[in-house]
């Protein structure tokens, strides 16, 4: 085999491997985005809390950036919090404004709205329609969310809760 042909063949095979890897990575990114969308659109907006076990790893790490980096482990705290959130804001809705993914990360920016109908974090029901913005940074592995970092506009939230 001549050297030029061999070099071209090796280059072609190498390029094919890169293209195959790139396609697989693109498919994984789309899968990760679909998991995050399903969390917001179904588990939260449609109140299907039972989906938490499907979407989140059992050892899920939650980091609340707006609470000084407070960490929580497992899915139970999330499964307990969501019904509390739904009771306080029966019409709560997370509208995904942006969804960006790269590698194993998905970043979501949501505009969250809801009417404050019962006690929440010590604030009595105000019947105010609240609107806040939140940023979530999720890490996924094998189709499950393994960690989530949340940043909420807490000042705006507290201001609206105390009106």
CSV table of N, CA and C in Angstrom, one decimal:
chain,number,residue,atom,x,y,z
A,1,UNK,N,0.8,-1.2,0.0
A,1,UNK,CA,0.0,0.0,0.0
A,1,UNK,C,0.9,1.2,0.0
A,2,UNK,N,0.6,2.2,-0.8
A,2,UNK,CA,1.4,3.4,-0.8
A,2,UNK,C,1.1,4.3,0.4
A,3,UNK,N,2.1,5.1,0.7
A,3,UNK,CA,2.1,5.9,1.9
A,3,UNK,C,0.9,6.9,1.9
A,4,UNK,N,0.7,7.5,0.8
A,4,UNK,CA,-0.4,8.5,0.6
A,4,UNK,C,-1.7,7.9,0.9
A,5,UNK,N,-1.9,6.7,0.3
A,5,UNK,CA,-3.2,6.0,0.4
A,5,UNK,C,-3.4,5.6,1.9
A,6,UNK,N,-2.4,5.1,2.5
A,6,UNK,CA,-2.4,4.7,4.0
A,6,UNK,C,-2.7,5.9,4.9
A,7,UNK,N,-2.1,7.0,4.6
A,7,UNK,CA,-2.3,8.2,5.4
A,7,UNK,C,-3.7,8.7,5.2
A,8,UNK,N,-4.2,8.7,4.0
A,8,UNK,CA,-5.6,9.1,3.7
A,8,UNK,C,-6.6,8.2,4.4
A,9,UNK,N,-6.4,6.9,4.3
A,9,UNK,CA,-7.3,5.9,4.9
A,9,UNK,C,-7.3,6.1,6.4
A,10,UNK,N,-6.2,6.2,7.1
A,10,UNK,CA,-6.1,6.5,8.5
A,10,UNK,C,-6.8,7.8,8.9
A,11,UNK,N,-6.6,8.8,8.1
A,11,UNK,CA,-7.3,10.1,8.3
A,11,UNK,C,-8.8,10.0,8.2
A,12,UNK,N,-9.2,9.2,7.2
A,12,UNK,CA,-10.7,9.0,7.0
A,12,UNK,C,-11.3,8.2,8.1
A,13,UNK,N,-10.6,7.2,8.6
A,13,UNK,CA,-11.1,6.4,9.7
A,13,UNK,C,-11.2,7.3,11.0
A,14,UNK,N,-10.1,8.0,11.2
A,14,UNK,CA,-10.1,8.9,12.4
A,14,UNK,C,-11.2,10.0,12.3
A,15,UNK,N,-11.4,10.5,11.2
A,15,UNK,CA,-12.5,11.5,11.0
A,15,UNK,C,-13.8,10.9,11.2
A,16,UNK,N,-14.0,9.7,10.8
A,16,UNK,CA,-15.3,9.0,11.0
A,16,UNK,C,-15.5,8.7,12.5
A,17,UNK,N,-14.5,8.4,13.2
A,17,UNK,CA,-14.6,8.2,14.7
A,17,UNK,C,-15.0,9.5,15.4
A,18,UNK,N,-14.4,10.6,14.9
A,18,UNK,CA,-14.7,11.9,15.5
A,18,UNK,C,-16.2,12.3,15.2
A,19,UNK,N,-16.6,12.1,14.0
A,19,UNK,CA,-18.0,12.4,13.6
A,19,UNK,C,-18.9,11.5,14.4
A,20,UNK,N,-18.6,10.2,14.5
A,20,UNK,CA,-19.5,9.3,15.3
A,20,UNK,C,-19.6,9.8,16.8
A,21,UNK,N,-18.4,10.1,17.4
A,21,UNK,CA,-18.4,10.6,18.7
A,21,UNK,C,-19.2,11.9,18.9
A,22,UNK,N,-19.1,12.8,17.9
A,22,UNK,CA,-19.8,14.1,17.9
A,22,UNK,C,-21.3,13.8,17.8
A,23,UNK,N,-21.7,12.9,17.0
A,23,UNK,CA,-23.2,12.6,16.9
A,23,UNK,C,-23.7,12.0,18.2
A,24,UNK,N,-22.9,11.1,18.8
A,24,UNK,CA,-23.3,10.5,20.1
A,24,UNK,C,-23.4,11.6,21.1
A,25,UNK,N,-22.5,12.5,21.2
A,25,UNK,CA,-22.5,13.6,22.2
A,25,UNK,C,-23.7,14.5,21.9
A,26,UNK,N,-24.0,14.8,20.7
A,26,UNK,CA,-25.2,15.7,20.4
A,26,UNK,C,-26.5,15.0,20.8
A,27,UNK,N,-26.6,13.7,20.6
A,27,UNK,CA,-27.7,12.9,21.0
A,27,UNK,C,-27.9,12.9,22.5
A,28,UNK,N,-26.7,12.8,23.2
A,28,UNK,CA,-26.7,12.8,24.7
A,28,UNK,C,-27.2,14.2,25.2
A,29,UNK,N,-26.7,15.2,24.6
A,29,UNK,CA,-27.1,16.6,25.0
A,29,UNK,C,-28.6,16.8,24.8
A,30,UNK,N,-29.2,16.3,23.7
A,30,UNK,CA,-30.6,16.4,23.5
A,30,UNK,C,-31.4,15.6,24.5
A,31,UNK,N,-30.9,14.4,24.8
A,31,UNK,CA,-31.5,13.6,25.8
A,31,UNK,C,-31.5,14.3,27.2
A,32,UNK,N,-30.4,14.9,27.6
A,32,UNK,CA,-30.3,15.6,28.8
A,32,UNK,C,-31.3,16.7,28.9
A,33,UNK,N,-31.4,17.5,27.8
A,33,UNK,CA,-32.3,18.6,27.7
A,33,UNK,C,-33.8,18.1,27.9
A,34,UNK,N,-34.1,16.9,27.3
A,34,UNK,CA,-35.4,16.4,27.4
A,34,UNK,C,-35.7,16.0,28.8
A,35,UNK,N,-34.8,15.5,29.5
A,35,UNK,CA,-35.0,15.1,31.0
A,35,UNK,C,-35.3,16.4,31.8
A,36,UNK,N,-34.6,17.4,31.6
A,36,UNK,CA,-34.8,18.7,32.3
A,36,UNK,C,-36.2,19.3,31.9
A,37,UNK,N,-36.5,19.3,30.6
A,37,UNK,CA,-37.8,19.8,30.2
A,37,UNK,C,-38.9,19.0,30.8
A,38,UNK,N,-38.7,17.6,30.9
A,38,UNK,CA,-39.8,16.8,31.5
A,38,UNK,C,-40.0,17.1,33.0
A,39,UNK,N,-38.9,17.4,33.7
A,39,UNK,CA,-39.0,17.8,35.1
A,39,UNK,C,-39.9,19.0,35.2
A,40,UNK,N,-39.6,20.1,34.4
A,40,UNK,CA,-40.3,21.3,34.6
A,40,UNK,C,-41.8,21.2,34.0
A,41,UNK,N,-41.9,20.6,32.9
A,41,UNK,CA,-43.2,20.6,32.2
A,41,UNK,C,-44.2,19.5,32.8
A,42,UNK,N,-43.6,18.4,33.3
A,42,UNK,CA,-44.5,17.4,33.8
A,42,UNK,C,-44.5,17.2,35.3
A,43,UNK,N,-43.3,17.0,35.9
A,43,UNK,CA,-43.2,16.9,37.3
A,43,UNK,C,-43.7,18.1,38.1
A,44,UNK,N,-43.3,19.3,37.6
A,44,UNK,CA,-43.7,20.5,38.3
A,44,UNK,C,-45.0,21.1,37.7
A,45,UNK,N,-45.0,21.5,36.5
A,45,UNK,CA,-46.2,22.1,35.9
A,45,UNK,C,-47.5,21.3,35.9
A,46,UNK,N,-47.3,20.0,35.7
A,46,UNK,CA,-48.4,19.1,35.7
A,46,UNK,C,-48.6,18.3,37.0
A,47,UNK,N,-47.8,18.7,38.0
A,47,UNK,CA,-47.9,18.2,39.4
A,47,UNK,C,-47.6,16.7,39.5
A,48,UNK,N,-46.8,16.1,38.6
A,48,UNK,CA,-46.5,14.7,38.6
A,48,UNK,C,-45.3,14.4,39.5
A,49,UNK,N,-45.4,14.6,40.8
A,49,UNK,CA,-44.2,14.4,41.7
A,49,UNK,C,-43.6,13.0,41.6
A,50,UNK,N,-44.4,12.0,41.2
A,50,UNK,CA,-43.9,10.6,41.1
A,50,UNK,C,-42.8,10.5,40.0
A,51,UNK,N,-42.7,11.5,39.1
A,51,UNK,CA,-41.7,11.5,38.1
A,51,UNK,C,-40.3,11.8,38.7
A,52,UNK,N,-40.2,12.3,39.9
A,52,UNK,CA,-38.9,12.7,40.5
A,52,UNK,C,-38.0,11.4,40.5
A,53,UNK,N,-38.6,10.3,40.9
A,53,UNK,CA,-37.8,9.0,41.0
A,53,UNK,C,-37.2,8.6,39.6
A,54,UNK,N,-38.0,8.9,38.6
A,54,UNK,CA,-37.5,8.6,37.2
A,54,UNK,C,-36.5,9.5,36.7
A,55,UNK,N,-36.6,10.8,37.1
A,55,UNK,CA,-35.7,11.8,36.5
A,55,UNK,C,-34.4,12.1,37.3
A,56,UNK,N,-34.5,11.8,38.6
A,56,UNK,CA,-33.4,12.2,39.5
A,56,UNK,C,-32.7,10.9,40.0
A,57,UNK,N,-31.4,11.0,40.1
A,57,UNK,CA,-30.6,9.9,40.8
A,57,UNK,C,-31.0,9.9,42.3
A,58,UNK,N,-31.0,8.7,42.8
A,58,UNK,CA,-31.3,8.5,44.2
A,58,UNK,C,-30.4,9.3,45.2
A,59,UNK,N,-29.1,9.5,44.7
A,59,UNK,CA,-28.1,10.3,45.5
A,59,UNK,C,-28.0,11.7,45.0
A,60,UNK,N,-29.1,12.2,44.4
A,60,UNK,CA,-29.1,13.6,43.9
A,60,UNK,C,-28.6,14.6,44.9
A,61,UNK,N,-27.7,15.5,44.4
A,61,UNK,CA,-27.2,16.6,45.3
A,61,UNK,C,-27.8,17.9,44.8
A,62,UNK,N,-28.5,18.6,45.8
A,62,UNK,CA,-29.1,19.9,45.6
A,62,UNK,C,-28.2,20.9,46.2
A,63,UNK,N,-27.9,22.0,45.5
A,63,UNK,CA,-27.1,23.1,46.0
A,63,UNK,C,-27.9,24.4,45.8
A,64,UNK,N,-28.3,25.0,46.9
A,64,UNK,CA,-29.1,26.3,46.9
A,64,UNK,C,-28.1,27.5,47.0
A,65,UNK,N,-27.8,28.0,45.8
A,65,UNK,CA,-26.8,29.0,45.7
A,65,UNK,C,-27.3,30.3,46.4
A,66,UNK,N,-28.6,30.5,46.4
A,66,UNK,CA,-29.2,31.7,47.0
A,66,UNK,C,-29.3,31.6,48.6
A,67,UNK,N,-28.9,30.4,49.1
A,67,UNK,CA,-29.0,30.1,50.5
A,67,UNK,C,-27.6,29.8,51.0
A,68,UNK,N,-26.6,30.5,50.4
A,68,UNK,CA,-25.2,30.3,50.9
A,68,UNK,C,-24.6,29.0,50.5
A,69,UNK,N,-25.1,28.3,49.5
A,69,UNK,CA,-24.6,27.0,49.0
A,69,UNK,C,-25.1,25.9,49.9
A,70,UNK,N,-26.2,26.0,50.6
A,70,UNK,CA,-26.7,24.9,51.4
A,70,UNK,C,-27.0,23.7,50.5
A,71,UNK,N,-26.5,22.6,51.0
A,71,UNK,CA,-26.6,21.3,50.2
A,71,UNK,C,-27.6,20.4,50.8
A,72,UNK,N,-28.3,19.6,50.0
A,72,UNK,CA,-29.2,18.5,50.4
A,72,UNK,C,-28.9,17.3,49.5
A,73,UNK,N,-29.1,16.1,50.1
A,73,UNK,CA,-28.9,14.9,49.4
A,73,UNK,C,-30.2,14.1,49.2
A,74,UNK,N,-30.3,13.4,48.1
A,74,UNK,CA,-31.4,12.5,47.9
A,74,UNK,C,-32.6,13.2,47.2
A,75,UNK,N,-33.6,12.4,46.9
A,75,UNK,CA,-34.8,12.9,46.2
A,75,UNK,C,-35.9,13.2,47.2
A,76,UNK,N,-35.8,12.6,48.4
A,76,UNK,CA,-36.9,12.8,49.4
A,76,UNK,C,-37.2,14.3,49.7
A,77,UNK,N,-36.1,15.1,49.9
A,77,UNK,CA,-36.4,16.6,50.2
A,77,UNK,C,-37.2,17.2,49.0
A,78,UNK,N,-36.9,16.9,47.8
A,78,UNK,CA,-37.6,17.4,46.6
A,78,UNK,C,-39.0,16.9,46.6
A,79,UNK,N,-39.2,15.7,46.8
A,79,UNK,CA,-40.5,15.1,46.8
A,79,UNK,C,-41.4,15.6,47.9
A,80,UNK,N,-40.8,16.0,49.0
A,80,UNK,CA,-41.6,16.7,50.1
A,80,UNK,C,-41.8,18.1,49.8
A,81,UNK,N,-40.9,18.8,49.2
A,81,UNK,CA,-41.0,20.2,48.9
A,81,UNK,C,-42.1,20.6,47.9
A,82,UNK,N,-42.1,19.8,46.8
A,82,UNK,CA,-43.0,20.1,45.7
A,82,UNK,C,-44.5,20.2,46.2
A,83,UNK,N,-45.0,19.2,46.9
A,83,UNK,CA,-46.4,19.4,47.4
A,83,UNK,C,-46.6,20.7,48.2
A,84,UNK,N,-45.7,21.0,49.0
A,84,UNK,CA,-45.7,22.2,49.8
A,84,UNK,C,-45.8,23.4,48.9
A,85,UNK,N,-44.9,23.4,47.9
A,85,UNK,CA,-44.9,24.5,46.9
A,85,UNK,C,-46.3,24.6,46.2
A,86,UNK,N,-46.8,23.5,45.8
A,86,UNK,CA,-48.1,23.4,45.1
A,86,UNK,C,-49.3,23.9,45.9
A,87,UNK,N,-49.2,23.6,47.2
A,87,UNK,CA,-50.2,24.1,48.1
A,87,UNK,C,-50.2,25.6,48.3
A,88,UNK,N,-48.9,26.1,48.4
A,88,UNK,CA,-48.8,27.6,48.6
A,88,UNK,C,-49.1,28.4,47.3
A,89,UNK,N,-48.8,27.8,46.2
A,89,UNK,CA,-49.0,28.4,44.9
A,89,UNK,C,-49.7,27.4,44.0
A,90,UNK,N,-51.0,27.2,44.1
A,90,UNK,CA,-51.7,26.2,43.4
A,90,UNK,C,-51.6,26.3,41.8
A,91,UNK,N,-51.4,27.5,41.4
A,91,UNK,CA,-51.3,27.7,39.9
A,91,UNK,C,-49.8,28.0,39.5
A,92,UNK,N,-48.9,27.6,40.3
A,92,UNK,CA,-47.5,27.8,40.0
A,92,UNK,C,-47.1,27.2,38.6
A,93,UNK,N,-46.3,28.0,37.9
A,93,UNK,CA,-45.9,27.6,36.5
A,93,UNK,C,-44.5,28.0,36.2
A,94,UNK,N,-43.7,27.1,35.8
A,94,UNK,CA,-42.3,27.4,35.4
A,94,UNK,C,-42.3,27.5,33.9
A,95,UNK,N,-42.0,28.7,33.4
A,95,UNK,CA,-41.9,28.9,31.9
A,95,UNK,C,-40.4,28.9,31.6
A,96,UNK,N,-39.9,27.9,30.8
A,96,UNK,CA,-38.5,27.9,30.5
A,96,UNK,C,-38.2,29.0,29.4
A,97,UNK,N,-37.5,29.9,29.8
A,97,UNK,CA,-37.1,31.0,28.9
A,97,UNK,C,-35.9,30.7,28.1
A,98,UNK,N,-34.9,30.0,28.7
A,98,UNK,CA,-33.7,29.5,28.0
A,98,UNK,C,-33.4,28.1,28.5
A,99,UNK,N,-32.9,27.3,27.6
A,99,UNK,CA,-32.4,26.0,28.0
A,99,UNK,C,-31.1,25.7,27.1
A,100,UNK,N,-30.0,25.7,27.8
A,100,UNK,CA,-28.7,25.5,27.1
A,100,UNK,C,-28.0,24.3,27.7
A,101,UNK,N,-27.4,23.5,26.8
A,101,UNK,CA,-26.7,22.3,27.3
A,101,UNK,C,-25.3,22.2,26.6
A,102,UNK,N,-24.4,21.6,27.4
A,102,UNK,CA,-23.1,21.3,26.8
A,102,UNK,C,-22.6,20.2,27.7
A,103,UNK,N,-22.1,19.1,27.1
A,103,UNK,CA,-21.5,18.0,27.8
A,103,UNK,C,-22.6,17.4,28.7
A,104,UNK,N,-22.3,17.3,30.0
A,104,UNK,CA,-23.3,16.7,30.9
A,104,UNK,C,-24.1,17.7,31.7
A,105,UNK,N,-24.0,19.0,31.3
A,105,UNK,CA,-24.7,20.1,32.0
A,105,UNK,C,-25.8,20.7,31.1
A,106,UNK,N,-26.9,21.0,31.9
A,106,UNK,CA,-28.1,21.7,31.3
A,106,UNK,C,-28.4,22.9,32.2
A,107,UNK,N,-28.4,24.1,31.6
A,107,UNK,CA,-28.7,25.3,32.3
A,107,UNK,C,-30.1,25.8,31.9
A,108,UNK,N,-31.0,26.0,32.8
A,108,UNK,CA,-32.3,26.4,32.6
A,108,UNK,C,-32.6,27.8,33.2
A,109,UNK,N,-33.2,28.7,32.5
A,109,UNK,CA,-33.6,30.0,33.1
A,109,UNK,C,-35.1,29.9,33.0
A,110,UNK,N,-35.8,30.0,34.2
A,110,UNK,CA,-37.2,30.0,34.2
A,110,UNK,C,-37.8,31.3,34.7
A,111,UNK,N,-38.9,31.6,34.2
A,111,UNK,CA,-39.8,32.7,34.7
A,111,UNK,C,-40.9,31.9,35.5
A,112,UNK,N,-40.9,32.1,36.8
A,112,UNK,CA,-41.9,31.3,37.6
A,112,UNK,C,-42.9,32.3,38.1
A,113,UNK,N,-44.2,31.9,37.9
A,113,UNK,CA,-45.3,32.7,38.3
A,113,UNK,C,-46.3,31.8,39.1
A,114,UNK,N,-47.0,32.4,40.0
A,114,UNK,CA,-48.0,31.7,40.8
A,114,UNK,C,-48.6,32.6,41.8
A,115,UNK,N,-49.9,32.3,42.2
A,115,UNK,CA,-50.6,33.1,43.2
A,115,UNK,C,-50.4,32.5,44.6
A,116,UNK,N,-50.0,33.4,45.5
A,116,UNK,CA,-49.6,33.0,46.9
A,116,UNK,C,-50.9,32.7,47.7
A,117,UNK,N,-51.4,31.5,47.8
A,117,UNK,CA,-52.7,31.1,48.4
A,117,UNK,C,-52.6,30.6,49.8
A,118,UNK,N,-51.4,30.1,50.2
A,118,UNK,CA,-51.3,29.7,51.6
A,118,UNK,C,-49.9,29.9,52.1
A,119,UNK,N,-49.7,29.7,53.4
A,119,UNK,CA,-48.4,30.0,54.0
A,119,UNK,C,-47.2,29.4,53.2
A,120,UNK,N,-46.2,30.2,53.1
A,120,UNK,CA,-45.0,29.8,52.4
A,120,UNK,C,-43.8,30.4,53.1
A,121,UNK,N,-42.9,29.6,53.7
A,121,UNK,CA,-41.7,30.0,54.4
A,121,UNK,C,-42.0,31.0,55.5
A,122,UNK,N,-43.1,30.9,56.1
A,122,UNK,CA,-43.5,31.7,57.2
A,122,UNK,C,-44.3,32.9,56.8
A,123,UNK,N,-44.5,33.1,55.5
A,123,UNK,CA,-45.3,34.3,55.0
A,123,UNK,C,-46.7,33.8,54.9
A,124,UNK,N,-47.7,34.5,55.5
A,124,UNK,CA,-49.1,34.1,55.3
A,124,UNK,C,-49.5,34.4,53.9
A,125,UNK,N,-50.6,33.7,53.5
A,125,UNK,CA,-51.1,33.9,52.1
A,125,UNK,C,-51.4,35.4,51.9
A,126,UNK,N,-51.0,35.8,50.7
A,126,UNK,CA,-51.2,37.2,50.3
A,126,UNK,C,-52.1,37.4,49.2
A,127,UNK,N,-52.4,36.3,48.5
A,127,UNK,CA,-53.2,36.3,47.2
A,127,UNK,C,-52.5,37.1,46.1
A,128,UNK,N,-51.2,37.5,46.3
A,128,UNK,CA,-50.5,38.2,45.3
A,128,UNK,C,-50.0,37.2,44.2
A,129,UNK,N,-50.1,37.7,42.9
A,129,UNK,CA,-49.5,37.0,41.8
A,129,UNK,C,-48.0,37.3,41.8
A,130,UNK,N,-47.2,36.3,42.0
A,130,UNK,CA,-45.7,36.5,42.1
A,130,UNK,C,-45.1,36.1,40.7
A,131,UNK,N,-44.0,36.8,40.4
A,131,UNK,CA,-43.2,36.5,39.3
A,131,UNK,C,-41.8,36.6,39.7
A,132,UNK,N,-41.0,35.5,39.5
A,132,UNK,CA,-39.6,35.6,39.8
A,132,UNK,C,-38.8,34.8,38.7
A,133,UNK,N,-37.5,35.1,38.7
A,133,UNK,CA,-36.7,34.4,37.7
A,133,UNK,C,-35.7,33.5,38.5
A,134,UNK,N,-35.4,32.4,37.9
A,134,UNK,CA,-34.5,31.4,38.6
A,134,UNK,C,-33.6,30.8,37.5
A,135,UNK,N,-32.4,30.5,37.9
A,135,UNK,CA,-31.4,29.8,37.1
A,135,UNK,C,-31.1,28.4,37.7
A,136,UNK,N,-31.2,27.4,37.0
A,136,UNK,CA,-30.8,26.1,37.4
A,136,UNK,C,-29.7,25.5,36.6
A,137,UNK,N,-28.7,24.9,37.2
A,137,UNK,CA,-27.6,24.3,36.5
A,137,UNK,C,-27.7,22.8,36.9
A,138,UNK,N,-28.1,21.9,36.0
A,138,UNK,CA,-28.2,20.5,36.3
A,138,UNK,C,-27.0,19.8,35.7
A,139,UNK,N,-26.6,18.7,36.4
A,139,UNK,CA,-25.6,17.8,35.8
A,139,UNK,C,-26.3,16.4,35.7
A,140,UNK,N,-26.1,15.8,34.6
A,140,UNK,CA,-26.8,14.5,34.3
A,140,UNK,C,-25.8,13.4,34.0
A,141,UNK,N,-26.2,12.2,34.4
A,141,UNK,CA,-25.4,11.0,34.1
A,141,UNK,C,-26.4,9.9,33.8
A,142,UNK,N,-26.2,9.2,32.7
A,142,UNK,CA,-27.0,8.1,32.3
A,142,UNK,C,-28.5,8.4,32.4
A,143,UNK,N,-28.9,9.6,31.9
A,143,UNK,CA,-30.3,10.0,31.8
A,143,UNK,C,-30.9,10.4,33.0
A,144,UNK,N,-30.2,10.6,34.1
A,144,UNK,CA,-30.7,11.1,35.4
A,144,UNK,C,-30.0,12.3,35.9
A,145,UNK,N,-30.7,13.2,36.5
A,145,UNK,CA,-30.1,14.4,37.1
A,145,UNK,C,-29.4,14.0,38.4
A,146,UNK,N,-28.1,14.2,38.4
A,146,UNK,CA,-27.3,13.8,39.6
A,146,UNK,C,-27.0,15.0,40.5
A,147,UNK,N,-27.1,16.2,40.0
A,147,UNK,CA,-27.0,17.4,40.8
A,147,UNK,C,-27.7,18.6,40.2
A,148,UNK,N,-28.0,19.5,41.1
A,148,UNK,CA,-28.7,20.7,40.6
A,148,UNK,C,-28.3,21.9,41.5
A,149,UNK,N,-27.9,23.0,40.9
A,149,UNK,CA,-27.6,24.2,41.5
A,149,UNK,C,-28.7,25.2,41.2
A,150,UNK,N,-29.3,25.8,42.2
A,150,UNK,CA,-30.4,26.7,41.9
A,150,UNK,C,-30.0,28.1,42.4
A,151,UNK,N,-30.3,29.1,41.6
A,151,UNK,CA,-30.2,30.5,42.0
A,151,UNK,C,-31.5,31.2,41.7
A,152,UNK,N,-32.1,31.7,42.8
A,152,UNK,CA,-33.4,32.4,42.7
A,152,UNK,C,-33.2,33.8,43.1
A,153,UNK,N,-34.0,34.7,42.5
A,153,UNK,CA,-34.0,36.1,42.8
A,153,UNK,C,-34.8,36.3,44.2
A,154,UNK,N,-34.0,36.0,45.3
A,154,UNK,CA,-34.7,35.9,46.6
A,154,UNK,C,-35.2,37.2,47.1
A,155,UNK,N,-34.5,38.3,46.8
A,155,UNK,CA,-34.9,39.6,47.2
A,155,UNK,C,-36.3,39.9,46.6
A,156,UNK,N,-36.4,39.7,45.3
A,156,UNK,CA,-37.7,39.9,44.6
A,156,UNK,C,-38.8,39.0,45.2
A,157,UNK,N,-38.4,37.8,45.4
A,157,UNK,CA,-39.4,36.8,46.0
A,157,UNK,C,-39.9,37.3,47.4
A,158,UNK,N,-39.0,37.6,48.3
A,158,UNK,CA,-39.3,38.1,49.6
A,158,UNK,C,-40.2,39.4,49.5
A,159,UNK,N,-39.8,40.3,48.7
A,159,UNK,CA,-40.5,41.5,48.5
A,159,UNK,C,-42.0,41.2,48.1
A,160,UNK,N,-42.2,40.3,47.2
A,160,UNK,CA,-43.5,40.0,46.7
A,160,UNK,C,-44.3,39.2,47.7
A,161,UNK,N,-43.6,38.4,48.5
A,161,UNK,CA,-44.4,37.6,49.5
A,161,UNK,C,-44.8,38.5,50.7
A,162,UNK,N,-44.1,39.6,50.9
A,162,UNK,CA,-44.4,40.4,52.1
A,162,UNK,C,-45.3,41.6,51.7
A,163,UNK,N,-45.8,41.7,50.5
A,163,UNK,CA,-46.7,42.8,50.1
A,163,UNK,C,-48.0,42.7,50.8
